[in-house]
Amino acid sequence: MRRRRLVALRGPLGLSHVRKLLGQPRHLPRQPVDLFPLRNHRLVQIVDHLILMGDADFKRVDAGCICHPLLIAAGRPACKYIDHGKDAGRAPIPRTKRGRMTDYRFSVAPMMDWTDAHCRAFHRCLTKSALLYSEMVTADAVIHGDPDRLLREDPACHPTALQLGGSDPAKLARATIIGASWGYEEINLNCGCPSSRVQSGSFGACLMAEPDLVADCVAAMRAAEPDLPITVKCRIAIDDMPARETLFTFIDKVSAAGCNHFTVHARKAWLKGLSPKENRDIPPLDYALVAELKAERPNLSITLNGGITTIDECRTHLKVFDGVMLGRAAYQNPSLLGEVDAAFGWEGAPVVSAHDAIIAYMPYMADQLERGTGLHAMTRHMLGLFNSQPGARAWRRVLSERAPKPGAGLDVLDAAVEAITGHAVNIAEV
């Protein structure tokens, strides 16, 4: 019976495809094949298919751990589902429901070295409705690196989007499958970063000059995960290229490949002559050009990025655009995020105070400390929480001086809160 099922599975989701993905030899194993934490959407489909065909020995698996499909061929389908590695015994992240993200009204930009998993967990304590982006991860890193370190996301952080960097359609397609299997609601392609490091890898803002290549990349990513939104973040142009012609040509060609949501940083990127930091401020903003793009391409969803610093500015821009994206303003003054749900979320959503966010973040911090994460890796994202408020300097000083020390615990955070308010958070209650 099992052999007939295997024959039925040959083809796009058959064992030959499994062997190719896993790098397995052509012969079938005669001994039990161990389990391992494999995150691959197509392999999950295979096991789900077997469940639907009535194989009671198989249980529902998720993105965190999966049985080796070749166990079926070895005649040993009965097995326990465990996760090996440093997170052994930890409940794997459940696969999230797929579906196009329709609410792009407010998002936090992907920022290298800033918007890591700890940062996103903190930001989620301030806003439940904002779309959060990962820092950029290269396709090669996703394919060859440690996915648990690069891609694991706290389940409470969703909705989140994974930003990929790359220019090889095949690699981006493979990275998209891997990223999707970790539960991200969107995969975003970076076509806006101007750093020399990114340019040397032939991706980022330099791709604005190669819209046909970007279209090929998007098409490959869409084919790999047709039910997942594939989006692009870009500039209006680079260097001496004419802004309007460059932007419209780029958007038209890439949207024809299947991308219908773009986040546009309303500045040029000068790849020669300006540093990445200077590229964030010196090139003038051209909101009017992006507004013209939205007016002439009303079928596309356009998020505006660049130079937006307040909730009131967000409200103004949302009269024209489908969404707004904040970067440094949200990171350096995270209390701003506490206003997002009340302004753009659900009716009756509260404003989240800085102290409420700290209390909400503490269980996550405690869990991470138990896993060996240093306190500073988390508190560094909180330094601006009380900016422009009395005691902000004392708050930053306590965290900056004491959090990096070996063995630092939540008592440091309690001391920082006490320094700014005179009232310590009762850690025992959280």
Short mmCIF file of C-alpha atoms in Angstrom, two decimals:
data_model
loop_
_atom_site.label_atom_id
_atom_site.label_comp_id
_atom_site.label_asym_id
_atom_site.label_seq_id
_atom_site.Cartn_x
_atom_site.Cartn_y
_atom_site.Cartn_z
CA MET A 1 0.00 0.00 0.00
CA ARG A 2 2.79 2.38 0.89
CA ARG A 3 4.60 1.62 -2.36
CA ARG A 4 1.51 2.55 -4.34
CA ARG A 5 1.32 5.81 -2.42
CA LEU A 6 4.95 6.51 -3.19
CA VAL A 7 4.33 5.97 -6.89
CA ALA A 8 1.43 8.38 -6.72
CA LEU A 9 3.73 10.98 -5.19
CA ARG A 10 6.37 10.80 -7.92
CA GLY A 11 6.63 14.06 -9.84
CA PRO A 12 6.88 17.62 -8.47
CA LEU A 13 6.40 16.39 -4.90
CA GLY A 14 7.82 12.91 -5.28
CA LEU A 15 10.81 11.19 -3.69
CA SER A 16 13.15 12.25 -6.48
CA HIS A 17 12.36 15.86 -5.56
CA VAL A 18 12.92 15.05 -1.89
CA ARG A 19 16.31 13.48 -2.61
CA LYS A 20 17.36 16.50 -4.66
CA LEU A 21 16.36 18.91 -1.89
CA LEU A 22 18.07 16.86 0.81
CA GLY A 23 21.13 15.84 -1.16
CA GLN A 24 20.30 12.19 -0.47
CA PRO A 25 21.70 9.27 -2.51
CA ARG A 26 19.46 7.62 -5.06
CA HIS A 27 19.19 4.34 -3.14
CA LEU A 28 16.67 4.10 -0.33
CA PRO A 29 17.97 3.66 3.22
CA ARG A 30 17.64 0.26 4.86
CA GLN A 31 18.06 1.58 8.38
CA PRO A 32 15.86 4.07 10.22
CA VAL A 33 16.60 7.61 9.17
CA ASP A 34 16.77 10.02 12.08
CA LEU A 35 14.67 13.15 12.35
CA PHE A 36 16.07 16.60 11.96
CA PRO A 37 14.74 20.17 12.01
CA LEU A 38 14.08 20.76 8.33
CA ARG A 39 12.11 23.83 7.32
CA ASN A 40 10.85 23.27 3.81
CA HIS A 41 7.34 23.97 2.62
CA ARG A 42 7.34 21.31 -0.10
CA LEU A 43 8.36 18.55 2.30
CA VAL A 44 5.57 19.60 4.63
CA GLN A 45 3.23 19.26 1.65
CA ILE A 46 4.43 15.71 1.07
CA VAL A 47 3.75 14.63 4.63
CA ASP A 48 0.38 16.41 4.62
CA HIS A 49 -0.47 14.56 1.42
CA LEU A 50 0.26 11.24 3.10
CA ILE A 51 -1.94 12.19 6.04
CA LEU A 52 -4.83 12.97 3.70
CA MET A 53 -4.33 9.57 2.08
CA GLY A 54 -5.01 7.91 5.40
CA ASP A 55 -1.61 7.04 6.82
CA ALA A 56 -2.50 7.10 10.52
CA ASP A 57 1.13 6.70 11.56
CA PHE A 58 1.87 10.24 10.46
CA LYS A 59 0.97 13.16 12.63
CA ARG A 60 0.58 16.79 11.60
CA VAL A 61 4.00 18.44 11.47
CA ASP A 62 4.92 22.10 11.28
CA ALA A 63 7.83 24.30 10.25
CA GLY A 64 9.78 23.57 13.43
CA CYS A 65 10.35 19.85 12.95
CA ILE A 66 9.48 17.35 10.29
CA CYS A 67 10.04 13.65 9.77
CA HIS A 68 12.33 12.55 6.99
CA PRO A 69 10.01 11.52 4.13
CA LEU A 70 12.38 8.69 3.17
CA LEU A 71 11.29 6.93 6.34
CA ILE A 72 8.21 5.93 4.36
CA ALA A 73 10.28 4.19 1.73
CA ALA A 74 12.27 2.42 4.43
CA GLY A 75 9.03 1.00 5.79
CA ARG A 76 9.40 2.77 9.13
CA PRO A 77 6.77 5.52 9.19
CA ALA A 78 6.00 5.35 12.90
CA CYS A 79 8.15 7.92 14.69
CA LYS A 80 8.22 10.68 17.26
CA TYR A 81 8.60 14.27 16.21
CA ILE A 82 11.50 15.90 17.99
CA ASP A 83 13.71 18.91 17.32
CA HIS A 84 17.45 18.37 17.55
CA GLY A 85 20.05 21.04 18.18
CA LYS A 86 20.33 23.79 20.75
CA ASP A 87 16.55 24.21 20.91
CA ALA A 88 15.84 20.53 21.59
CA GLY A 89 12.65 20.13 23.54
CA ARG A 90 11.38 23.56 22.61
CA ALA A 91 8.00 23.77 20.96
CA PRO A 92 8.56 24.65 17.31
CA ILE A 93 7.09 27.76 15.78
CA PRO A 94 3.69 26.99 14.30
CA ARG A 95 3.13 27.65 10.64
CA THR A 96 1.04 30.77 10.22
CA LYS A 97 -1.98 31.03 7.99
CA ARG A 98 -1.02 32.15 4.51
CA GLY A 99 -2.71 35.04 2.79
CA ARG A 100 -1.92 38.36 1.23
CA MET A 101 -1.20 41.14 3.65
CA THR A 102 -3.70 43.87 2.86
CA ASP A 103 -2.94 46.37 5.62
CA TYR A 104 0.30 48.18 4.86
CA ARG A 105 -0.79 51.38 6.56
CA PHE A 106 2.11 51.41 9.01
CA SER A 107 5.36 49.48 8.92
CA VAL A 108 8.80 49.65 10.50
CA ALA A 109 11.65 49.64 8.00
CA PRO A 110 14.28 46.92 7.72
CA MET A 111 17.49 48.35 9.20
CA MET A 112 20.81 46.54 9.17
CA ASP A 113 22.16 45.74 12.65
CA TRP A 114 19.05 47.24 14.24
CA THR A 115 15.82 45.38 13.43
CA ASP A 116 16.93 41.95 14.60
CA ALA A 117 14.62 39.44 16.29
CA HIS A 118 15.04 41.07 19.71
CA CYS A 119 14.20 44.49 18.31
CA ARG A 120 11.08 43.15 16.61
CA ALA A 121 9.96 41.45 19.82
CA PHE A 122 10.32 44.77 21.64
CA HIS A 123 8.52 46.75 18.94
CA ARG A 124 5.68 44.24 19.01
CA CYS A 125 5.14 45.09 22.68
CA LEU A 126 4.41 48.65 21.55
CA THR A 127 2.21 47.91 18.53
CA LYS A 128 0.17 44.90 17.50
CA SER A 129 -0.88 46.20 14.09
CA ALA A 130 2.33 47.48 12.48
CA LEU A 131 4.05 45.30 9.92
CA LEU A 132 7.62 44.62 11.10
CA TYR A 133 10.49 43.87 8.73
CA SER A 134 13.60 41.86 9.46
CA GLU A 135 16.99 43.32 8.80
CA MET A 136 18.20 42.27 5.37
CA VAL A 137 19.46 38.69 5.09
CA THR A 138 21.27 37.62 1.93
CA ALA A 139 19.92 34.69 -0.04
CA ASP A 140 23.25 32.89 0.37
CA ALA A 141 23.08 33.29 4.15
CA VAL A 142 19.55 31.85 4.24
CA ILE A 143 20.57 28.89 2.10
CA HIS A 144 23.93 28.09 3.66
CA GLY A 145 23.79 29.72 7.09
CA ASP A 146 22.17 28.81 10.38
CA PRO A 147 18.43 29.28 9.80
CA ASP A 148 17.66 29.04 13.49
CA ARG A 149 19.86 32.05 14.21
CA LEU A 150 18.84 34.02 11.13
CA LEU A 151 15.15 33.23 10.78
CA ARG A 152 13.63 32.09 14.06
CA GLU A 153 10.90 34.48 15.10
CA ASP A 154 8.97 34.68 18.33
CA PRO A 155 5.39 33.67 17.47
CA ALA A 156 4.06 36.82 19.15
CA CYS A 157 5.99 39.03 16.69
CA HIS A 158 3.78 38.42 13.68
CA PRO A 159 2.93 39.95 11.28
CA THR A 160 6.52 40.08 10.06
CA ALA A 161 8.22 40.27 6.68
CA LEU A 162 11.60 38.84 5.74
CA GLN A 163 13.80 41.08 3.60
CA LEU A 164 16.16 39.24 1.27
CA GLY A 165 19.22 40.55 -0.51
CA GLY A 166 20.40 39.00 -3.75
CA SER A 167 20.26 39.09 -7.51
CA ASP A 168 20.32 35.41 -8.49
CA PRO A 169 16.74 34.29 -9.29
CA ALA A 170 17.40 30.64 -8.42
CA LYS A 171 18.98 31.44 -5.07
CA LEU A 172 16.26 33.93 -4.21
CA ALA A 173 13.60 31.36 -5.06
CA ARG A 174 15.23 28.82 -2.77
CA ALA A 175 15.64 31.41 0.02
CA THR A 176 11.98 32.35 -0.41
CA ILE A 177 10.88 28.76 0.18
CA ILE A 178 13.03 28.54 3.28
CA GLY A 179 11.85 31.90 4.60
CA ALA A 180 8.22 31.05 3.97
CA SER A 181 8.54 27.79 5.87
CA TRP A 182 9.55 29.77 8.96
CA GLY A 183 6.20 31.53 8.97
CA TYR A 184 6.97 34.97 7.52
CA GLU A 185 3.89 36.62 6.04
CA GLU A 186 5.83 38.38 3.27
CA ILE A 187 9.16 38.19 1.47
CA ASN A 188 10.65 41.53 0.45
CA LEU A 189 13.48 42.07 -2.05
CA ASN A 190 15.98 44.79 -1.20
CA CYS A 191 16.55 47.16 -4.13
CA GLY A 192 17.29 50.26 -2.09
CA CYS A 193 20.34 49.75 0.14
CA PRO A 194 23.26 51.93 -1.07
CA SER A 195 26.11 50.48 1.02
CA SER A 196 29.34 49.46 -0.71
CA ARG A 197 29.12 46.04 0.91
CA VAL A 198 25.76 45.44 -0.74
CA GLN A 199 26.95 46.84 -4.08
CA SER A 200 29.87 44.39 -4.11
CA GLY A 201 27.32 41.59 -4.00
CA SER A 202 25.43 43.10 -6.95
CA PHE A 203 22.22 43.75 -5.06
CA GLY A 204 20.55 46.56 -3.19
CA ALA A 205 20.12 49.97 -4.81
CA CYS A 206 22.34 49.11 -7.77
CA LEU A 207 19.51 46.85 -8.98
CA MET A 208 17.52 49.96 -9.85
CA ALA A 209 19.63 50.00 -13.03
CA GLU A 210 18.61 46.40 -13.88
CA PRO A 211 14.81 46.22 -13.81
CA ASP A 212 14.75 43.18 -16.10
CA LEU A 213 16.93 41.23 -13.68
CA VAL A 214 14.76 42.28 -10.74
CA ALA A 215 11.69 41.16 -12.70
CA ASP A 216 13.30 37.75 -13.22
CA CYS A 217 14.06 37.54 -9.50
CA VAL A 218 10.49 38.43 -8.53
CA ALA A 219 9.07 35.95 -11.04
CA ALA A 220 11.23 33.17 -9.61
CA MET A 221 10.26 34.05 -6.05
CA ARG A 222 6.59 34.16 -6.98
CA ALA A 223 6.83 30.78 -8.67
CA ALA A 224 8.51 29.32 -5.59
CA GLU A 225 5.78 30.57 -3.22
CA PRO A 226 2.74 31.63 -5.28
CA ASP A 227 0.52 32.19 -2.23
CA LEU A 228 2.97 34.48 -0.44
CA PRO A 229 3.26 38.23 -1.09
CA ILE A 230 6.55 39.06 -2.82
CA THR A 231 7.27 42.78 -2.46
CA VAL A 232 10.09 45.17 -3.36
CA LYS A 233 11.69 48.09 -1.52
CA CYS A 234 13.48 50.57 -3.76
CA ARG A 235 14.66 54.17 -4.24
CA ILE A 236 13.38 56.56 -6.89
CA ALA A 237 16.65 56.27 -8.87
CA ILE A 238 20.42 56.06 -8.50
CA ASP A 239 23.24 58.48 -9.32
CA ASP A 240 22.65 60.56 -12.46
CA MET A 241 19.79 58.44 -13.78
CA PRO A 242 16.62 60.49 -14.46
CA ALA A 243 14.31 59.95 -11.51
CA ARG A 244 10.90 59.75 -13.17
CA GLU A 245 11.96 57.56 -16.08
CA THR A 246 13.98 55.26 -13.84
CA LEU A 247 11.26 54.83 -11.23
CA PHE A 248 8.38 54.29 -13.63
CA THR A 249 10.33 51.87 -15.86
CA PHE A 250 11.49 49.91 -12.83
CA ILE A 251 8.01 49.69 -11.30
CA ASP A 252 6.33 48.76 -14.58
CA LYS A 253 8.73 45.93 -15.40
CA VAL A 254 8.81 44.49 -11.89
CA SER A 255 5.04 44.72 -11.40
CA ALA A 256 4.57 42.85 -14.68
CA ALA A 257 6.49 39.98 -13.08
CA GLY A 258 3.95 39.68 -10.28
CA CYS A 259 4.87 42.26 -7.63
CA ASN A 260 1.99 44.55 -6.73
CA HIS A 261 3.31 46.20 -3.58
CA PHE A 262 6.30 48.54 -3.53
CA THR A 263 7.87 50.49 -0.72
CA VAL A 264 9.55 53.54 -2.23
CA HIS A 265 12.19 55.51 -0.36
CA ALA A 266 11.57 58.93 -1.88
CA ARG A 267 15.24 59.76 -2.41
CA LYS A 268 17.86 58.94 -4.99
CA ALA A 269 20.72 56.70 -3.89
CA TRP A 270 24.13 58.06 -4.79
CA LEU A 271 26.34 55.01 -5.05
CA LYS A 272 29.39 57.11 -5.84
CA GLY A 273 30.33 59.98 -3.59
CA LEU A 274 28.00 59.49 -0.62
CA SER A 275 28.21 57.10 2.31
CA PRO A 276 25.17 55.05 3.38
CA LYS A 277 24.63 57.48 6.26
CA GLU A 278 24.80 60.49 3.92
CA ASN A 279 22.41 58.74 1.52
CA ARG A 280 19.77 58.79 4.25
CA ASP A 281 19.81 62.58 4.53
CA ILE A 282 21.56 64.45 1.73
CA PRO A 283 19.60 63.45 -1.41
CA PRO A 284 16.43 65.56 -1.39
CA LEU A 285 13.07 63.94 -0.75
CA ASP A 286 10.69 63.83 -3.70
CA TYR A 287 7.31 62.88 -2.28
CA ALA A 288 5.59 64.44 -5.29
CA LEU A 289 7.18 61.96 -7.68
CA VAL A 290 6.06 58.99 -5.59
CA ALA A 291 2.58 60.53 -5.36
CA GLU A 292 2.59 60.81 -9.15
CA LEU A 293 3.50 57.14 -9.37
CA LYS A 294 0.56 56.20 -7.13
CA ALA A 295 -1.82 58.39 -9.12
CA GLU A 296 -0.77 56.91 -12.46
CA ARG A 297 -0.54 53.32 -11.19
CA PRO A 298 -3.60 53.15 -8.90
CA ASN A 299 -3.75 49.35 -9.16
CA LEU A 300 -0.44 49.06 -7.31
CA SER A 301 -0.04 49.32 -3.57
CA ILE A 302 2.57 51.97 -2.68
CA THR A 303 4.13 52.58 0.71
CA LEU A 304 6.04 55.83 1.22
CA ASN A 305 9.36 55.75 3.06
CA GLY A 306 11.88 58.45 3.90
CA GLY A 307 11.90 61.44 6.23
CA ILE A 308 8.63 60.64 8.07
CA THR A 309 8.99 61.28 11.80
CA THR A 310 5.56 61.81 13.42
CA ILE A 311 2.12 60.23 13.59
CA ASP A 312 0.60 63.42 12.18
CA GLU A 313 2.87 63.19 9.13
CA CYS A 314 1.76 59.59 8.72
CA ARG A 315 -1.89 60.63 8.69
CA THR A 316 -1.17 63.25 6.03
CA HIS A 317 0.68 60.83 3.75
CA LEU A 318 -1.96 58.14 4.14
CA LYS A 319 -4.39 60.41 2.33
CA VAL A 320 -2.27 59.75 -0.78
CA PHE A 321 -0.45 56.46 -0.24
CA ASP A 322 -1.48 52.98 0.82
CA GLY A 323 1.05 52.90 3.62
CA VAL A 324 3.87 54.66 5.40
CA MET A 325 7.15 53.18 6.59
CA LEU A 326 9.25 54.66 9.39
CA GLY A 327 12.86 53.75 10.02
CA ARG A 328 15.17 55.73 12.28
CA ALA A 329 12.31 57.72 13.83
CA ALA A 330 10.68 54.49 15.07
CA TYR A 331 13.95 52.98 16.26
CA GLN A 332 15.42 56.03 17.98
CA ASN A 333 12.09 57.05 19.54
CA PRO A 334 10.25 53.74 19.99
CA SER A 335 7.56 55.27 22.21
CA LEU A 336 6.14 56.62 18.94
CA LEU A 337 5.14 53.05 18.12
CA GLY A 338 2.95 53.01 21.20
CA GLU A 339 0.60 55.42 19.38
CA VAL A 340 0.29 53.37 16.19
CA ASP A 341 -2.54 51.03 17.19
CA ALA A 342 -4.69 53.88 18.48
CA ALA A 343 -4.05 55.87 15.29
CA PHE A 344 -4.17 53.16 12.62
CA GLY A 345 -5.14 49.89 14.30
CA TRP A 346 -8.49 48.66 15.44
CA GLU A 347 -11.25 50.83 16.91
CA GLY A 348 -10.73 51.45 20.61
CA ALA A 349 -7.07 50.37 20.54
CA PRO A 350 -5.16 51.95 23.43
CA VAL A 351 -2.02 54.02 23.41
CA VAL A 352 0.73 51.78 24.82
CA SER A 353 2.90 53.54 27.39
CA ALA A 354 6.64 52.99 27.69
CA HIS A 355 6.16 51.31 31.08
CA ASP A 356 3.49 48.96 29.69
CA ALA A 357 5.88 47.99 26.89
CA ILE A 358 8.67 47.24 29.37
CA ILE A 359 6.41 44.97 31.40
CA ALA A 360 5.21 43.21 28.24
CA TYR A 361 8.80 42.72 27.05
CA MET A 362 10.08 41.24 30.31
CA PRO A 363 8.83 37.65 29.82
CA TYR A 364 10.56 37.55 26.44
CA MET A 365 13.76 38.89 28.00
CA ALA A 366 13.62 36.38 30.82
CA ASP A 367 13.20 33.54 28.34
CA GLN A 368 16.13 34.77 26.24
CA LEU A 369 18.36 35.18 29.29
CA GLU A 370 17.69 31.54 30.18
CA ARG A 371 18.80 30.59 26.67
CA GLY A 372 22.09 32.42 27.07
CA THR A 373 21.31 35.67 25.26
CA GLY A 374 23.12 38.65 26.73
CA LEU A 375 20.95 41.37 28.27
CA HIS A 376 22.57 44.09 26.18
CA ALA A 377 21.44 42.36 22.96
CA MET A 378 17.88 43.24 23.99
CA THR A 379 18.20 46.47 25.97
CA ARG A 380 20.20 48.21 23.25
CA HIS A 381 16.95 48.55 21.33
CA MET A 382 15.30 50.27 24.30
CA LEU A 383 17.73 53.13 24.85
CA GLY A 384 15.52 55.73 23.14
CA LEU A 385 12.30 54.67 24.85
CA PHE A 386 12.16 57.74 27.13
CA ASN A 387 13.74 60.25 24.75
CA SER A 388 12.69 63.86 25.44
CA GLN A 389 11.32 62.85 28.85
CA PRO A 390 12.74 63.74 32.27
CA GLY A 391 15.21 61.11 33.40
CA ALA A 392 15.96 59.81 29.90
CA ARG A 393 19.70 60.27 30.42
CA ALA A 394 19.65 58.26 33.64
CA TRP A 395 17.72 55.50 31.86
CA ARG A 396 20.29 55.31 29.07
CA ARG A 397 23.23 55.47 31.48
CA VAL A 398 22.08 52.53 33.60
CA LEU A 399 21.39 50.35 30.56
CA SER A 400 24.57 51.36 28.74
CA GLU A 401 26.86 50.79 31.71
CA ARG A 402 25.35 47.72 33.35
CA ALA A 403 23.57 45.69 30.64
CA PRO A 404 26.77 44.72 28.73
CA LYS A 405 28.38 43.19 31.84
CA PRO A 406 28.57 39.38 31.99
CA GLY A 407 25.70 37.89 33.96
CA ALA A 408 23.54 41.03 33.77
CA GLY A 409 19.91 40.22 34.49
CA LEU A 410 16.51 41.83 34.73
CA ASP A 411 17.54 43.62 37.91
CA VAL A 412 19.44 45.99 35.61
CA LEU A 413 16.23 46.85 33.80
CA ASP A 414 14.48 47.32 37.12
CA ALA A 415 17.24 49.71 38.21
CA ALA A 416 16.92 51.65 34.96
CA VAL A 417 13.18 52.02 35.46
CA GLU A 418 13.72 53.11 39.04
CA ALA A 419 16.29 55.66 37.88
CA ILE A 420 13.78 57.35 35.62
CA THR A 421 10.60 56.99 37.67
CA GLY A 422 11.62 56.21 41.23
CA HIS A 423 9.37 53.15 41.10
CA ALA A 424 10.83 49.79 40.12
CA VAL A 425 8.85 47.34 38.03
CA ASN A 426 7.90 44.38 40.15
CA ILE A 427 9.73 41.63 38.24
CA ALA A 428 8.10 38.92 40.36
CA GLU A 429 4.73 39.83 38.90
CA VAL A 430 5.85 39.26 35.31
#
